[in-house]
XYZ file of C-alpha atoms in Angstrom:
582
model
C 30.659 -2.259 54.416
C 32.268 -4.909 56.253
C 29.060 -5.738 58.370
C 27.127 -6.486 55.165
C 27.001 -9.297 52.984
C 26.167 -8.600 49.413
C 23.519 -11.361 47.929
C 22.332 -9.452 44.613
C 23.414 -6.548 42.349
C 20.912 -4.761 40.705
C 21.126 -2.686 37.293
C 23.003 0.644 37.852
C 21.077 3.934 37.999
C 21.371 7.232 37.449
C 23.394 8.122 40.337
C 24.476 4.820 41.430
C 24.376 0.900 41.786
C 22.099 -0.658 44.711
C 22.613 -4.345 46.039
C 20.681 -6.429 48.150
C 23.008 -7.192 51.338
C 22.790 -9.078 54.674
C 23.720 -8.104 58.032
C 26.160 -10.696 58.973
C 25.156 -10.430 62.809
C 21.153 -10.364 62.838
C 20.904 -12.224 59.463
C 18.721 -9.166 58.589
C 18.150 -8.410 54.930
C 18.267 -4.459 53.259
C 18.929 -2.224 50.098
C 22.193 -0.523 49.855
C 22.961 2.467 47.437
C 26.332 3.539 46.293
C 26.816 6.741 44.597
C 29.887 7.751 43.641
C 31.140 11.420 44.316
C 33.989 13.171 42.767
C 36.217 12.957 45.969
C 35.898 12.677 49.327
C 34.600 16.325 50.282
C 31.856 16.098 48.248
C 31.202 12.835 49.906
C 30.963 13.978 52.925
C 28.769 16.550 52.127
C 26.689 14.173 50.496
C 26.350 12.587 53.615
C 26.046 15.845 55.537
C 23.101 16.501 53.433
C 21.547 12.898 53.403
C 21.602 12.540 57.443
C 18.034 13.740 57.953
C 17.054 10.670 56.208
C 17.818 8.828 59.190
C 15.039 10.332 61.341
C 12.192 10.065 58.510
C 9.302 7.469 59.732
C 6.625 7.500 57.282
C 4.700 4.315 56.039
C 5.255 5.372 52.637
C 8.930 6.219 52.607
C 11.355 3.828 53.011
C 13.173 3.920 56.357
C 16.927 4.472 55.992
C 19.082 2.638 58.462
C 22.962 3.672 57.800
C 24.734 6.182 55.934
C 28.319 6.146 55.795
C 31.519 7.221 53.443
C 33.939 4.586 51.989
C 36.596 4.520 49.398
C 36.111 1.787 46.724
C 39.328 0.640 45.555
C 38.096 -0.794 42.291
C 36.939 2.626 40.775
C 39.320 4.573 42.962
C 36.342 6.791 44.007
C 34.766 7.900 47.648
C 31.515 6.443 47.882
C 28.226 7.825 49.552
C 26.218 4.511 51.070
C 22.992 4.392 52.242
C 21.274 1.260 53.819
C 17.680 1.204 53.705
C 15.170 -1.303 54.735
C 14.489 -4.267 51.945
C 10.526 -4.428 51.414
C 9.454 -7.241 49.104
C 8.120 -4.602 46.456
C 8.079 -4.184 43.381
C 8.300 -0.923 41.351
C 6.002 1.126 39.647
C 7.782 1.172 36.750
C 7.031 -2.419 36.387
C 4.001 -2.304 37.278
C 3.409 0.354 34.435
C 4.681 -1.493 32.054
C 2.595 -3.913 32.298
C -0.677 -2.153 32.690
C 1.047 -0.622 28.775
C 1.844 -4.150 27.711
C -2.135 -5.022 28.152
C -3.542 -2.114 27.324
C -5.127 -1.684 30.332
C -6.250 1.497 32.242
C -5.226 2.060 35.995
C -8.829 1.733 38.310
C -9.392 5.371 39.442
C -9.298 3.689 43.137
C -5.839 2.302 42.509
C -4.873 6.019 40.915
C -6.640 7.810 44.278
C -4.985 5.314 46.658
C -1.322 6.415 44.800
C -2.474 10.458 44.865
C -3.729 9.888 48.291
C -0.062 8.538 49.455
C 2.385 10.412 47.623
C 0.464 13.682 48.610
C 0.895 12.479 52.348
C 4.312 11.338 52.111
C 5.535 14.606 50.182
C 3.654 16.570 52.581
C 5.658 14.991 55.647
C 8.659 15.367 53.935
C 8.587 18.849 52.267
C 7.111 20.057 56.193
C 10.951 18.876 57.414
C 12.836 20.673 54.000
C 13.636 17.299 52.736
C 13.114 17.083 48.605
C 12.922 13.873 46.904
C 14.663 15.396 43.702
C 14.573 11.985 41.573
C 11.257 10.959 41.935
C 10.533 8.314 39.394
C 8.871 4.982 38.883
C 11.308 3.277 39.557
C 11.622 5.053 42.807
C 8.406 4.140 43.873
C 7.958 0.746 45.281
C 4.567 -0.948 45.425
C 2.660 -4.101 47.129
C -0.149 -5.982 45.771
C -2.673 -4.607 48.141
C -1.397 -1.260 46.715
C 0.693 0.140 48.959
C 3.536 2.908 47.756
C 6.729 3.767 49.477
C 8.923 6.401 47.961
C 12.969 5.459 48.004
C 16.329 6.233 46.246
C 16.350 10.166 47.175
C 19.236 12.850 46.114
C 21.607 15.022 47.413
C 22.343 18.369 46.577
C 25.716 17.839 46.242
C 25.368 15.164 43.587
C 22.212 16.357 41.499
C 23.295 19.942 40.933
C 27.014 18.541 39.889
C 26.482 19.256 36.208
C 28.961 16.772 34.569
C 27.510 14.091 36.698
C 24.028 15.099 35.487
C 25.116 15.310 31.628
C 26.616 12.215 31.670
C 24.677 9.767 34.327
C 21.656 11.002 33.469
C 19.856 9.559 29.909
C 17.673 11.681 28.152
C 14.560 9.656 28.701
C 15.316 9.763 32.538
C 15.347 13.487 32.054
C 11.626 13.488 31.335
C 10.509 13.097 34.808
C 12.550 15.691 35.977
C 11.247 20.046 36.051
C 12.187 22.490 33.725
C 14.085 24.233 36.104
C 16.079 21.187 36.808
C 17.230 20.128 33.322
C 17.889 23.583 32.741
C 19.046 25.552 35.964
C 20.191 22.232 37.842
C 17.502 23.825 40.833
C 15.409 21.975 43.040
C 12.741 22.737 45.449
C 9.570 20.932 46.891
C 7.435 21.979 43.891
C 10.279 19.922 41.166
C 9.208 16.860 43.398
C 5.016 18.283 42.434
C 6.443 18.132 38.960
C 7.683 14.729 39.321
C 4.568 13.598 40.616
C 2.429 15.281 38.110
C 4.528 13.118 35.161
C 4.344 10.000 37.275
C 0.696 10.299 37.698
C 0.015 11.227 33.612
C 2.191 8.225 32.677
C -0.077 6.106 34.643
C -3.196 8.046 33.305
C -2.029 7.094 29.613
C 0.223 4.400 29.624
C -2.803 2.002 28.432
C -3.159 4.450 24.905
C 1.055 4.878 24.334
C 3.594 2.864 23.913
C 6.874 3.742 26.542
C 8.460 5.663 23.595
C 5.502 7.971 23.037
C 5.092 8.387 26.667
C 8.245 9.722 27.291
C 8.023 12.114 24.797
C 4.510 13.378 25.875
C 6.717 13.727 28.943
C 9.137 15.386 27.770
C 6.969 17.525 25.695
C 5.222 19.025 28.800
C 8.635 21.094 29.110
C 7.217 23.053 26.412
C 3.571 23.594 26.491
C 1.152 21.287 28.208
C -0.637 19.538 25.480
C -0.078 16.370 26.469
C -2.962 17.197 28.948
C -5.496 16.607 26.237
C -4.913 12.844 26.520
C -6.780 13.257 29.910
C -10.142 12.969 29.563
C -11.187 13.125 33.463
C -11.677 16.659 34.197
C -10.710 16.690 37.753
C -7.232 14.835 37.120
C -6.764 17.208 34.139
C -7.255 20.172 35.940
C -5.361 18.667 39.013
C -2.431 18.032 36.867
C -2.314 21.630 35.337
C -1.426 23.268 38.617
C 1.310 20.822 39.282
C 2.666 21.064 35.626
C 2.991 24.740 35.882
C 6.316 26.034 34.302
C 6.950 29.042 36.412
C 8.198 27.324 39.544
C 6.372 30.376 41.771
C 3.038 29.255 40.220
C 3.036 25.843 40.538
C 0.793 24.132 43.658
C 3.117 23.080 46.255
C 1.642 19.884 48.594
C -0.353 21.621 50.545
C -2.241 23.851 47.714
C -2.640 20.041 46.054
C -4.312 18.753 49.414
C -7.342 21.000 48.843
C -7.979 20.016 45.328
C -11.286 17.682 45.267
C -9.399 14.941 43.567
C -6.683 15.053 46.128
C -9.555 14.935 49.136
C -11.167 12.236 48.347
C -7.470 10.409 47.818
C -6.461 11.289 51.222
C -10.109 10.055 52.996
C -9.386 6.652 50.947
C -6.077 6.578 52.288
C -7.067 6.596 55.333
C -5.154 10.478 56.045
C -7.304 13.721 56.405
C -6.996 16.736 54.418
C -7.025 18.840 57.453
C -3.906 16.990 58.754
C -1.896 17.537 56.053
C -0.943 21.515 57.067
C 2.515 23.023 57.087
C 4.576 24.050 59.792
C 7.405 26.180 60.424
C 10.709 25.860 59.440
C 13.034 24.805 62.861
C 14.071 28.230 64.351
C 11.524 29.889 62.956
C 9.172 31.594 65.326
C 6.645 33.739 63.905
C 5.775 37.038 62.093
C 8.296 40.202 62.176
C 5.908 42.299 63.544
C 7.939 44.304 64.838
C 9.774 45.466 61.390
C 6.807 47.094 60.009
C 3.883 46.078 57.492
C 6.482 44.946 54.171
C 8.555 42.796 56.527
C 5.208 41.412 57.943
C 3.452 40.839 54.413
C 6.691 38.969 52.940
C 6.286 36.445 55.364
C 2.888 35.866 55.260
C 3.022 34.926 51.592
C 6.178 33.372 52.404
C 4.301 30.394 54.756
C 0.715 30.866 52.832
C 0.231 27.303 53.928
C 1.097 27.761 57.532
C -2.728 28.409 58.824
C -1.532 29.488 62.100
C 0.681 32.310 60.282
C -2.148 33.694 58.158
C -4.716 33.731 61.323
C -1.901 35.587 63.155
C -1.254 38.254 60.347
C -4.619 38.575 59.340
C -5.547 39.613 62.877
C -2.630 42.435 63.259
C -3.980 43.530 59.562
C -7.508 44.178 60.882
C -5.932 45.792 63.957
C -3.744 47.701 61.758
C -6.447 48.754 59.314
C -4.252 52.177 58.371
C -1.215 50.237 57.897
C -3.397 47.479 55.525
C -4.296 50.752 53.874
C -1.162 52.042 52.970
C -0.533 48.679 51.090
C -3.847 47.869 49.145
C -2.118 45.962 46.556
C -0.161 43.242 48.558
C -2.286 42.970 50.661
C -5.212 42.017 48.782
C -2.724 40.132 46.807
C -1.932 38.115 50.698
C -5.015 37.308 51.488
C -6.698 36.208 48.621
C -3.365 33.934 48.575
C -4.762 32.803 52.281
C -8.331 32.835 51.284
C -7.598 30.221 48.197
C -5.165 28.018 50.153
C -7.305 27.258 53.096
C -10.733 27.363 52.216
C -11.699 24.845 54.514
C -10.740 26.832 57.200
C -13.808 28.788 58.365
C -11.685 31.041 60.705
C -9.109 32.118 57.890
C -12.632 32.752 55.296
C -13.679 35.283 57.830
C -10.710 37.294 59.264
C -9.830 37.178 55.149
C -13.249 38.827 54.087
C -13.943 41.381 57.205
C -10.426 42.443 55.877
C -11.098 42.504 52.166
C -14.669 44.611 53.086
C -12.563 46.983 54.907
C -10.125 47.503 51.953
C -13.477 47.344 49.604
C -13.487 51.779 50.305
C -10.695 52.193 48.041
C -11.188 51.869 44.110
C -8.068 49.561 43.689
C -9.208 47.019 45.807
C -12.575 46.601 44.468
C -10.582 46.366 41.245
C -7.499 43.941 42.017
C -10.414 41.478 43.819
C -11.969 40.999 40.945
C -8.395 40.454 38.891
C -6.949 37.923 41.408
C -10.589 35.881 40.827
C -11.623 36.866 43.966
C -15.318 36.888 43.109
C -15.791 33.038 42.054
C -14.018 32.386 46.008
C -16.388 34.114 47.648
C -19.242 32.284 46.016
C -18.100 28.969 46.140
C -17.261 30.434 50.162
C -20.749 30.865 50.380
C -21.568 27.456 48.987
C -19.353 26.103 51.680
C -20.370 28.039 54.568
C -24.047 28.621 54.198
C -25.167 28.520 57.602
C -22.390 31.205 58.550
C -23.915 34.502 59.340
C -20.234 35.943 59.940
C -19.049 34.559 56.693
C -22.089 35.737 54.680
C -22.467 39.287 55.800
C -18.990 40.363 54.091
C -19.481 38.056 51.409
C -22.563 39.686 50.379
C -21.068 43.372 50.593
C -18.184 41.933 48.765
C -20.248 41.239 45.885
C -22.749 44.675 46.315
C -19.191 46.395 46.133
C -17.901 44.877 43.215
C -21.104 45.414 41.103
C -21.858 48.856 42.549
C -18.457 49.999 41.413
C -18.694 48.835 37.641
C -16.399 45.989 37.887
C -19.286 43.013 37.297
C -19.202 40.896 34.286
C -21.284 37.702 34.007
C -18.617 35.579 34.127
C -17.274 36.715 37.294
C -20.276 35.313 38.871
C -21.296 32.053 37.661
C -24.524 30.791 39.643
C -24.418 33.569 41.984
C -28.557 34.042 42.221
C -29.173 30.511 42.743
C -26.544 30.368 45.541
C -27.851 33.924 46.983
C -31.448 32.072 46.417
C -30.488 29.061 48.901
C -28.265 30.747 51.747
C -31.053 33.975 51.662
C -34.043 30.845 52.155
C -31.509 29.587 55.119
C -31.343 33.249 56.936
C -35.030 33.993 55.836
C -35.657 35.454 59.460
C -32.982 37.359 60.232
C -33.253 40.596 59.113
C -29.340 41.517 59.235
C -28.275 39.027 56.074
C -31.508 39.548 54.310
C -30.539 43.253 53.966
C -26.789 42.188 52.650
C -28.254 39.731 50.668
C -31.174 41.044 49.230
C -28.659 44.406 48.461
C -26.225 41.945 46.830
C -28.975 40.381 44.797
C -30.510 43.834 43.515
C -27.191 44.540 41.880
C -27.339 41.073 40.589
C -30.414 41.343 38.803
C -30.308 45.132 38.062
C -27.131 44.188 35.881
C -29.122 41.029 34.557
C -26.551 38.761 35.914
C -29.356 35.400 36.152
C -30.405 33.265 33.647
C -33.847 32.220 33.212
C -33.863 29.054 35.384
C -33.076 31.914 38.339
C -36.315 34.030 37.819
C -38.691 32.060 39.704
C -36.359 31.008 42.666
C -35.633 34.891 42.955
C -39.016 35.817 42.879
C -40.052 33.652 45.544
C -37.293 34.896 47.885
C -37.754 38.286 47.054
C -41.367 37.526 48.076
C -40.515 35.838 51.400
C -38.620 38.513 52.236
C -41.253 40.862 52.406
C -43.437 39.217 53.900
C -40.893 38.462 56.695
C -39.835 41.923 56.921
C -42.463 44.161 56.005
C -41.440 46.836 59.076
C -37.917 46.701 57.503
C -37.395 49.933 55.282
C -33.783 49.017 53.739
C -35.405 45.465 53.002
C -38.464 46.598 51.394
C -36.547 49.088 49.139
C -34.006 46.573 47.808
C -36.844 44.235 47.342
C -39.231 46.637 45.164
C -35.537 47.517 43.104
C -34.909 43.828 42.787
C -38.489 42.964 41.600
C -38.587 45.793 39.123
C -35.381 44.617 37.490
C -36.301 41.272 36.751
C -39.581 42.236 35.735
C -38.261 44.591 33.404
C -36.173 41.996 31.617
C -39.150 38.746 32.100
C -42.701 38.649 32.123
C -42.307 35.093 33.525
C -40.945 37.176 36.440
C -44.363 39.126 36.194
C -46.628 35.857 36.099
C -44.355 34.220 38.865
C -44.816 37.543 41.255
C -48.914 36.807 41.161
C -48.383 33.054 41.886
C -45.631 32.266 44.315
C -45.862 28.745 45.029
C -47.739 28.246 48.600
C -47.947 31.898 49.264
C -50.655 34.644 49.043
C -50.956 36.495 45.847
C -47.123 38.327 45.621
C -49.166 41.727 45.116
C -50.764 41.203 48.435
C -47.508 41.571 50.052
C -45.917 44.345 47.765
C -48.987 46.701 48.722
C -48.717 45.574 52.556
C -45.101 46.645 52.771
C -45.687 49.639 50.927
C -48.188 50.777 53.615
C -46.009 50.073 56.512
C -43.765 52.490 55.028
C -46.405 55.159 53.407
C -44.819 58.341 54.992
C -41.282 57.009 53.132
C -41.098 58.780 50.277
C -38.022 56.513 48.938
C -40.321 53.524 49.319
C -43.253 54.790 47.970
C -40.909 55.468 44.683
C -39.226 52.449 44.368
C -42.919 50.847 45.199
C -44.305 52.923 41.603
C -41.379 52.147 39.813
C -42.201 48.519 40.052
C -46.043 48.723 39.314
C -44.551 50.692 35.960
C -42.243 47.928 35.168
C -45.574 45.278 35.882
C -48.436 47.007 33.835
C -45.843 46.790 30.513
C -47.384 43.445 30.651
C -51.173 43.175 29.964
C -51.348 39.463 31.578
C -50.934 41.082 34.985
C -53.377 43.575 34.494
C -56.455 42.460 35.681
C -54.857 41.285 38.970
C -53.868 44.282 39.815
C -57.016 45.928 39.189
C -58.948 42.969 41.208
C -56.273 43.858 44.442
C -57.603 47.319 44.083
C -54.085 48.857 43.041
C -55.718 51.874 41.235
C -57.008 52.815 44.642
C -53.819 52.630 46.418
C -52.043 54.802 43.180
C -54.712 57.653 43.634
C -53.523 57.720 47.283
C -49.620 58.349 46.541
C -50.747 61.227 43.884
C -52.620 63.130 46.660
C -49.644 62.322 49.434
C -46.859 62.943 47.048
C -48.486 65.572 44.273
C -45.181 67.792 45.285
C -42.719 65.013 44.206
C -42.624 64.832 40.667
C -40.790 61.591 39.936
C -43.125 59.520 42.208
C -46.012 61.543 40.540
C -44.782 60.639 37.037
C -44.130 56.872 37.825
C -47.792 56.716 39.689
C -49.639 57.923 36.412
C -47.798 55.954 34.303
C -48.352 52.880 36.200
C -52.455 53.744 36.181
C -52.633 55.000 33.111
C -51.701 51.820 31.909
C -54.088 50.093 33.881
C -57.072 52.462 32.897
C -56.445 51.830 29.399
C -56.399 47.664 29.299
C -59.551 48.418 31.828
């Protein structure tokens, strides 16, 4: 302490009083913290603890220059200090307080440029096992061109020493602070998410709420998280409810965060990239147990869920391993939908994740537990986000055939998922391999009258494109008759649209002309009556049919197939009708 000069004392906090001092030899000014510790091994171990500080070079965490141990005389106490660098900040705090004194909201740039740096900063830190634990306004310093630095951190030694926390720490200073560390005195790097998540909704409603009622919303959010209704933008809202999470295990850690949309765009505008933000091993660590079986093997991989390399390594031995994945349906569905959701960027993670989940898809559980664990919605929104990837498609697609085919679908489990079979099916229109997935995916689709009305003519036209692209193809032209049959059962604007697909021939043109590619096919020739049933239901269509000479081609099948009685029965129901409006 001798080398420093003190020049200002500011107001004590919760753990301790920081000065401004001055080196005497360089002239050089900095911050120095004193917290005072019960004696001097705890001290020590404070300082133990705190030494890693030393080696943190971020541009939004203060750099820490010194740490040392000294005995204060005055309070007859051993002293943890901590020199840090002196930027001419001020603190968030104050700079809430007056946004709250005006009554004015935070610009959503100046909220994305603080996301954006906090998320990088915690990210750096929480990838070296270094936690905050007392993050705070007034912990965060700021510059007018809206630059944050994070300072003032804690030890372990000092913030899970009850008595100090009971008495040091006022109520209202509790608020920032996570369930489990008012209650349990634990920390971990998602308390410092929770932190976060009350700094950023004090800043989303300090313009509405006076301090006192903020602090209380805060505080509230202990109990239930209706304070979250104050939030009226969706994203932050929905941001903020997987950082508020009570149950430490299911709230986002850092990395989960930097996928969030809100978060992404923070990070571009910060200048950082989402991909860079990625977690790495702890030091020593080396890599999967493989060698102490699947359990050992799945533990870890949920483990390091954010460690990409990890989940490409275990998700490779898994598809190896396919009898050992087997043995373990449950966790490991459970694993990879973990991977799936927290690195959906990664297009090498989507696929090793769904070539796995399709091989798993031959057990009833899985099919089941996918659907549970929302499974579903990701691979839609996967297919939104990789639409050109044939790889990524072809399991999606069977992913979705399985689920439905195995009485699991319900509407809500697939929100938009004709329209966004509609656009990736236009994309692959010519390859013959993802029209089959797709066009079996989107049978199931509309034969359980999953589409809303706004999907009927897109569907039609594909279905239509389809066939003519792949007349020769049996599998195609089956699901595409099924598919056709279903939405024309439940529309007759399905009907309408099938005899005047935008800038095509006549749709009936190229239902008969795949039919007769495939004439010696009995199953085609079925499916191929069971639609022209479905179409004479409505009269409108009638007349078209009879002016493409469809009666003809019906007399045909009943002299080809008079020995197979359901094709029979369909055939002279389908003319019969026709014969009648004639």
């Amino acid at each position: 302490m001798e080398n420093y000069v003190v020049v200002d004392v500011m107001c004590p906090g919760s753990f301790g009083i920081t000065f401004f001092v001055e080196e005497r030899n360089s002239g050089l000014e900095y911050t120095l913290k004193k917290v005072e510790c019960l004696d001097e091994t705890r001290a020590n171990r404070s300082l133990q603890e705190a030494l890693c500080l030393i080696d943190v070079n971020h541009p939004n965490i203060v750099r820490y220059r010194e740490l040392f141990v000294l005995w204060d005389k005055h309070i007859t106490s051993s002293m943890l200090s901590m020199v840090m660098d002196c930027p001419y900040m001020t603190t968030l705090k104050i700079v809430i307080s007056s946004q709250r004194e005006q009554k004015e909201k935070f610009e959503d740039k100046y909220l994305q440029m603080f996301l954006g740096q906090m998320v990088d900063a915690l990210a750096y830190l929480h990838n070296r096992n270094i936690l905050h634990r007392n993050l705070k306004p007034s912990n965060i310093l700021m510059s007018s061109d809206s630059v944050f630095r994070i300072c003032d951190f804690g030890t372990a030694t000092i913030t899970q020493d009850r008595t100090k926390v009971d008495i040091r720490i006022k109520e209202n200073e509790k608020c920032w602070m996570a369930p489990e560390s008012v209650m349990l005195l634990q920390w971990s790097d998602k308390s410092d998410i929770w932190s976060l998540g009350c700094v950023l909704l004090d800043m989303l409603i300090c313009h509405i709420l006076n301090e006192e009622a903020s602090l209380l919303q805060l505080s509230q959010l202990r109990q239930d998280l209706s304070p979250l209704d104050l939030i009226i933008c969706k994203d932050f809202r929905k941001l903020l409810t997987r950082m508020l999470s009570h149950n430490p295990e299911n709230r986002a850690n850092v990395w989960v965060l930097a996928n969030e949309a809100v978060v992404k765009q923070s990070l571009i505008l910060c200048g950082s990239s989402p991909h860079s933000i990625k977690r790495t091993l702890p030091q020593g660590v080396t890599g999967p147990p493989f060698h102490e079986g699947i359990d050992s093997v799945l533990d870890f991989m949920m483990t390091y869920t954010d460690v990409e390399a990890i989940q490409l390594s275990v998700l490779s031995y898994l598809l190896k391993e396919e009898r050992k994945a087997m043995s373990r349906i449950g966790d490991v569905v459970e694993a990879v939908t973990s991977a799936m959701l927290s690195h959906s960027e990664s297009a090498c993670i989507q696929l090793k994740s769904f070539q796995l989940i399709q091989l798993l898809l031959t057990a009833e559980e899985a099919c089941e537990l996918i659907v549970k664990l929302g499974s579903v919605h990701h691979v839609l929104n996967t297919l939104k986000d990789y639409p050109h990837e044939k790889d990524i498609i072809i399991p999606c697609c069977k992913i979705i055939q399985c689920t439905l085919e195995k009485g699991y679908g319900a509407p809500e489990s697939f929100p938009d998922a004709v329209e966004t079979l509609c656009i990736v099916g236009e994309m692959h229109i010519q390859d013959a391999v993802v029209t089959e997935c797709l066009c079996a995916a989107l049978q199931f689709l509309i034969n359980q009258a999953l589409h809303e009305e706004k999907d009927i003519e897109k569907a039609t036209c594909l279905l239509i494109h389809q066939l003519k692209s792949h007349p020769n193809e049996a599998v195609i032209v089956n699901h595409v008759f099924v598919a056709m049959a279903g939405l024309i059962t439940t529309s007759e604007t399905a009907a309408l649209q099938l005899l005047h697909v935008p800038d095509e021939i006549n749709g009936v043109y190229h239902i008969m002309a795949a039919r007769r590619h495939h004439s010696d096919y009995p199953k085609v020739t079925e499916n191929f009556c069971h639609l022209l049933k479905q179409l004479v239901q409505h009269d409108a269509v009638i007349p078209e049919l009879l002016a493409k000479n469809v009666q003809e081609e019906l007399g045909q099948i009943l002299q080809q197939y008079e020995s197979i009685t359901e094709t029979v029965l369909l055939a002279q129901d389908a003319l019969s009708k026709m014969m009648s409006i004639k």
